[in-house]
Amino acid sequence: MSLRHGLLGLLRHHESTGYELSKLFNESLNYFWKAQMSQVYQELNKLEDLGFLVSRSVVQDKSPNRRVYSITDAGIEEFQSWMRADDWDIGASARNIFLLRFFFAADRNLDEVIEILKKTRGRICQRLEEMIYAKGHYGSHGPEGSDRHRLFWSLTADFGRRVVMARLEWIDETIKILEGVENENSGI
Amino acid sequence: MSLRHGLLGLLRHHESTGYELSKLFNESLNYFWKAQMSQVYQELNKLEDLGFLVSRSVVQDKSPNRRVYSITDAGIEEFQSWMRADDWDIGASARNIFLLRFFFAADRNLDEVIEILKKTRGRICQRLEEMIYAKGHYGSHGPEGSDRHRLFWSLTADFGRRVVMARLEWIDETIKILEGVENENSGI
DNA sequence: TGGGTCATGTAACCTGTTACATGATTAG
DNA sequence: CTAATCATGTAACAGGTTACATGACCCA
């Protein structure tokens, strides 16, 4: 969890379908939450069983039927009680495969490690660009268009940007240090 | 995954027990990997079934028997092929409950949000201190005591520190912005 | 004619968490 | 006397991923 509360949160103002919700997660909210379509559908189903959502089928002529979900009072209550808990976890989940690999790379060739870090750096830069491009994209899909919502959305975007920047700076610094070690060794 | 490769990596130089390995993960390597003891035992079992590890039982008089695992050639091969893949994922796993909550907090009272952010800030500071304290702790437990290993370990520690710092800066900036919005509104 | 978008789902699988069970030794 | 540490495991569950199935419509 909590994909569950993410879905309730997105549905709290507007009804929507599994397809739309999963697009929203994977396109607009993608750097703080992702979800597989299959999981979204399953979770919506469960939420309906629990009485937090109700659905109706909307027939279309040119595309498949849509199952449109809307939130119930119980659903709103569930969402709000989840939000009320005010010791929000910072969630540094401490499970970073990149660092695990880096740590073990201690007994690899320094050249190789530096090479890999440089490649990684390239990929981080790319992601950073995508993130900057994504900025301002939320307005069109979003469940809310108010200034307040736009502000909060752009602040979450900023969070992502800062964390990525920190990684970039770490990589640059690390490359510098490892290159230093390399020269030192070859110089002796 | 990959707890699996983490275990193989730690066992690649020295044999060890489930108990020791799980302590290592949760004490020394804890800000880039954590693992439940139960999971470590299960995974070691699987790795033995797969032929990547072998174990022997060591009888002790004062404490329970220890099951000591050592890596096989197949295990080393498995580890190395995992390390060889050189497109190391940066792994910004994009699943951040804190940000999900923050995003939805757009329609909460600003005072409340600022309050929560300040509390969160306190917790982040605490964690930062723990991280700084943990620095230099690896040498005693670690599977390797070489300079190279210490350097790499301290670089991973630095990574964690930088990411936490970035979060702290984001919180400070965000509090400032939200306080600005608040004054603006009350001023009109 | 081939690939992308719309649209919904099921089933198997993998990973990780929580709770439980056992039992001796040792430090405060 | 109590709590922690050493030491190993099982079972149930929760959460998320991958693969698969279906089928029409639209654009190049």
GROMACS .gro file of N, CA and C (backbone and C1' of nucleotides) in nm, chain C residues 3-22:
model
  140
  379DG       P    1   0.429  -0.461  -3.642
  379DG     O5'    2   0.411  -0.328  -3.556
  379DG     C5'    3   0.451  -0.200  -3.607
  379DG     C4'    4   0.365  -0.092  -3.547
  379DG     C3'    5   0.353  -0.097  -3.394
  379DG     O3'    6   0.373   0.034  -3.343
  379DG     C1'    7   0.138  -0.087  -3.492
  380DG       P    8   0.407   0.057  -3.187
  380DG     O5'    9   0.287   0.149  -3.137
  380DG     C5'   10   0.272   0.283  -3.187
  380DG     C4'   11   0.131   0.330  -3.160
  380DG     C3'   12   0.090   0.325  -3.012
  380DG     O3'   13   0.053   0.457  -2.968
  380DG     C1'   14  -0.078   0.225  -3.151
  381DT       P   15   0.029   0.490  -2.816
  381DT     O5'   16  -0.130   0.498  -2.802
  381DT     C5'   17  -0.204   0.584  -2.888
  381DT     C4'   18  -0.351   0.553  -2.868
  381DT     C3'   19  -0.389   0.537  -2.721
  381DT     O3'   20  -0.495   0.626  -2.693
  381DT     C1'   21  -0.478   0.360  -2.852
  382DC       P   22  -0.572   0.643  -2.564
  382DC     O5'   23  -0.692   0.541  -2.582
  382DC     C5'   24  -0.813   0.584  -2.647
  382DC     C4'   25  -0.913   0.472  -2.637
  382DC     C3'   26  -0.959   0.442  -2.494
  382DC     O3'   27  -1.101   0.447  -2.488
  382DC     C1'   28  -0.893   0.243  -2.605
  383DA       P   29  -1.174   0.479  -2.359
  383DA     O5'   30  -1.154   0.340  -2.283
  383DA     C5'   31  -1.247   0.233  -2.311
  383DA     C4'   32  -1.202   0.102  -2.253
  383DA     C3'   33  -1.143   0.098  -2.112
  383DA     O3'   34  -1.249   0.096  -2.015
  383DA     C1'   35  -1.063  -0.076  -2.259
  384DT       P   36  -1.213   0.057  -1.860
  384DT     O5'   37  -1.203  -0.102  -1.865
  384DT     C5'   38  -1.314  -0.175  -1.915
  384DT     C4'   39  -1.287  -0.323  -1.904
  384DT     C3'   40  -1.249  -0.369  -1.763
  384DT     O3'   41  -1.348  -0.457  -1.712
  384DT     C1'   42  -1.107  -0.467  -1.928
  385DG       P   43  -1.359  -0.474  -1.557
  385DG     O5'   44  -1.238  -0.576  -1.538
  385DG     C5'   45  -1.275  -0.707  -1.550
  385DG     C4'   46  -1.165  -0.793  -1.610
  385DG     C3'   47  -1.093  -0.876  -1.506
  385DG     O3'   48  -1.180  -0.981  -1.467
  385DG     C1'   49  -0.964  -0.828  -1.703
  386DT       P   50  -1.137  -1.062  -1.337
  386DT     O5'   51  -1.041  -1.175  -1.398
  386DT     C5'   52  -1.083  -1.256  -1.506
  386DT     C4'   53  -0.975  -1.361  -1.531
  386DT     C3'   54  -0.932  -1.434  -1.404
  386DT     O3'   55  -0.925  -1.572  -1.438
  386DT     C1'   56  -0.744  -1.332  -1.505
  387DA       P   57  -0.894  -1.680  -1.323
  387DA     O5'   58  -0.737  -1.703  -1.334
  387DA     C5'   59  -0.676  -1.724  -1.462
  387DA     C4'   60  -0.531  -1.761  -1.442
  387DA     C3'   61  -0.501  -1.828  -1.307
  387DA     O3'   62  -0.416  -1.938  -1.333
  387DA     C1'   63  -0.371  -1.630  -1.330
  388DA       P   64  -0.359  -2.028  -1.215
  388DA     O5'   65  -0.204  -1.993  -1.222
  388DA     C5'   66  -0.142  -1.969  -1.349
  388DA     C4'   67  -0.003  -1.913  -1.328
  388DA     C3'   68   0.072  -1.975  -1.209
  388DA     O3'   69   0.203  -2.005  -1.254
  388DA     C1'   70   0.066  -1.739  -1.187
  389DC       P   71   0.308  -2.074  -1.154
  389DC     O5'   72   0.397  -1.951  -1.107
  389DC     C5'   73   0.445  -1.859  -1.208
  389DC     C4'   74   0.496  -1.737  -1.138
  389DC     C3'   75   0.590  -1.767  -1.020
  389DC     O3'   76   0.720  -1.727  -1.060
  389DC     C1'   77   0.441  -1.587  -0.975
  390DC       P   78   0.846  -1.773  -0.969
  390DC     O5'   79   0.887  -1.636  -0.901
  390DC     C5'   80   0.889  -1.516  -0.979
  390DC     C4'   81   0.902  -1.399  -0.884
  390DC     C3'   82   0.999  -1.424  -0.769
  390DC     O3'   83   1.089  -1.314  -0.770
  390DC     C1'   84   0.792  -1.342  -0.688
  391DT       P   85   1.219  -1.304  -0.681
  391DT     O5'   86   1.182  -1.197  -0.569
  391DT     C5'   87   1.107  -1.081  -0.603
  391DT     C4'   88   1.061  -1.011  -0.478
  391DT     C3'   89   1.151  -1.025  -0.355
  391DT     O3'   90   1.197  -0.894  -0.325
  391DT     C1'   91   0.921  -1.061  -0.300
  392DG       P   92   1.283  -0.858  -0.197
  392DG     O5'   93   1.176  -0.829  -0.084
  392DG     C5'   94   1.068  -0.739  -0.110
  392DG     C4'   95   0.974  -0.738   0.009
  392DG     C3'   96   1.042  -0.740   0.145
  392DG     O3'   97   0.989  -0.632   0.220
  392DG     C1'   98   0.875  -0.910   0.132
  393DT       P   99   1.027  -0.608   0.375
  393DT     O5'  100   0.893  -0.653   0.448
  393DT     C5'  101   0.769  -0.599   0.405
  393DT     C4'  102   0.661  -0.645   0.501
  393DT     C3'  103   0.699  -0.633   0.649
  393DT     O3'  104   0.592  -0.565   0.713
  393DT     C1'  105   0.628  -0.857   0.597
  394DT       P  106   0.597  -0.534   0.870
  394DT     O5'  107   0.517  -0.657   0.936
  394DT     C5'  108   0.399  -0.704   0.873
  394DT     C4'  109   0.333  -0.810   0.962
  394DT     C3'  110   0.368  -0.799   1.111
  394DT     O3'  111   0.245  -0.811   1.182
  394DT     C1'  112   0.424  -1.016   1.026
  395DA       P  113   0.245  -0.809   1.345
  395DA     O5'  114   0.220  -0.963   1.377
  395DA     C5'  115   0.147  -1.044   1.284
  395DA     C4'  116   0.155  -1.189   1.330
  395DA     C3'  117   0.185  -1.207   1.478
  395DA     O3'  118   0.099  -1.309   1.527
  395DA     C1'  119   0.342  -1.328   1.350
  396DC       P  120   0.100  -1.348   1.685
  396DC     O5'  121   0.183  -1.484   1.685
  396DC     C5'  122   0.131  -1.596   1.613
  396DC     C4'  123   0.239  -1.702   1.603
  396DC     C3'  124   0.293  -1.750   1.738
  396DC     O3'  125   0.244  -1.881   1.763
  396DC     C1'  126   0.465  -1.725   1.574
  397DA       P  127   0.267  -1.942   1.909
  397DA     O5'  128   0.403  -2.022   1.889
  397DA     C5'  129   0.416  -2.119   1.784
  397DA     C4'  130   0.553  -2.181   1.799
  397DA     C3'  131   0.602  -2.188   1.943
  397DA     O3'  132   0.628  -2.322   1.979
  397DA     C1'  133   0.770  -2.097   1.800
  398DT       P  134   0.650  -2.364   2.132
  398DT     O5'  135   0.809  -2.379   2.136
  398DT     C5'  136   0.878  -2.434   2.025
  398DT     C4'  137   1.026  -2.417   2.048
  398DT     C3'  138   1.067  -2.412   2.195
  398DT     O3'  139   1.141  -2.528   2.226
  398DT     C1'  140   1.180  -2.245   2.067
   0.00000   0.00000   0.00000
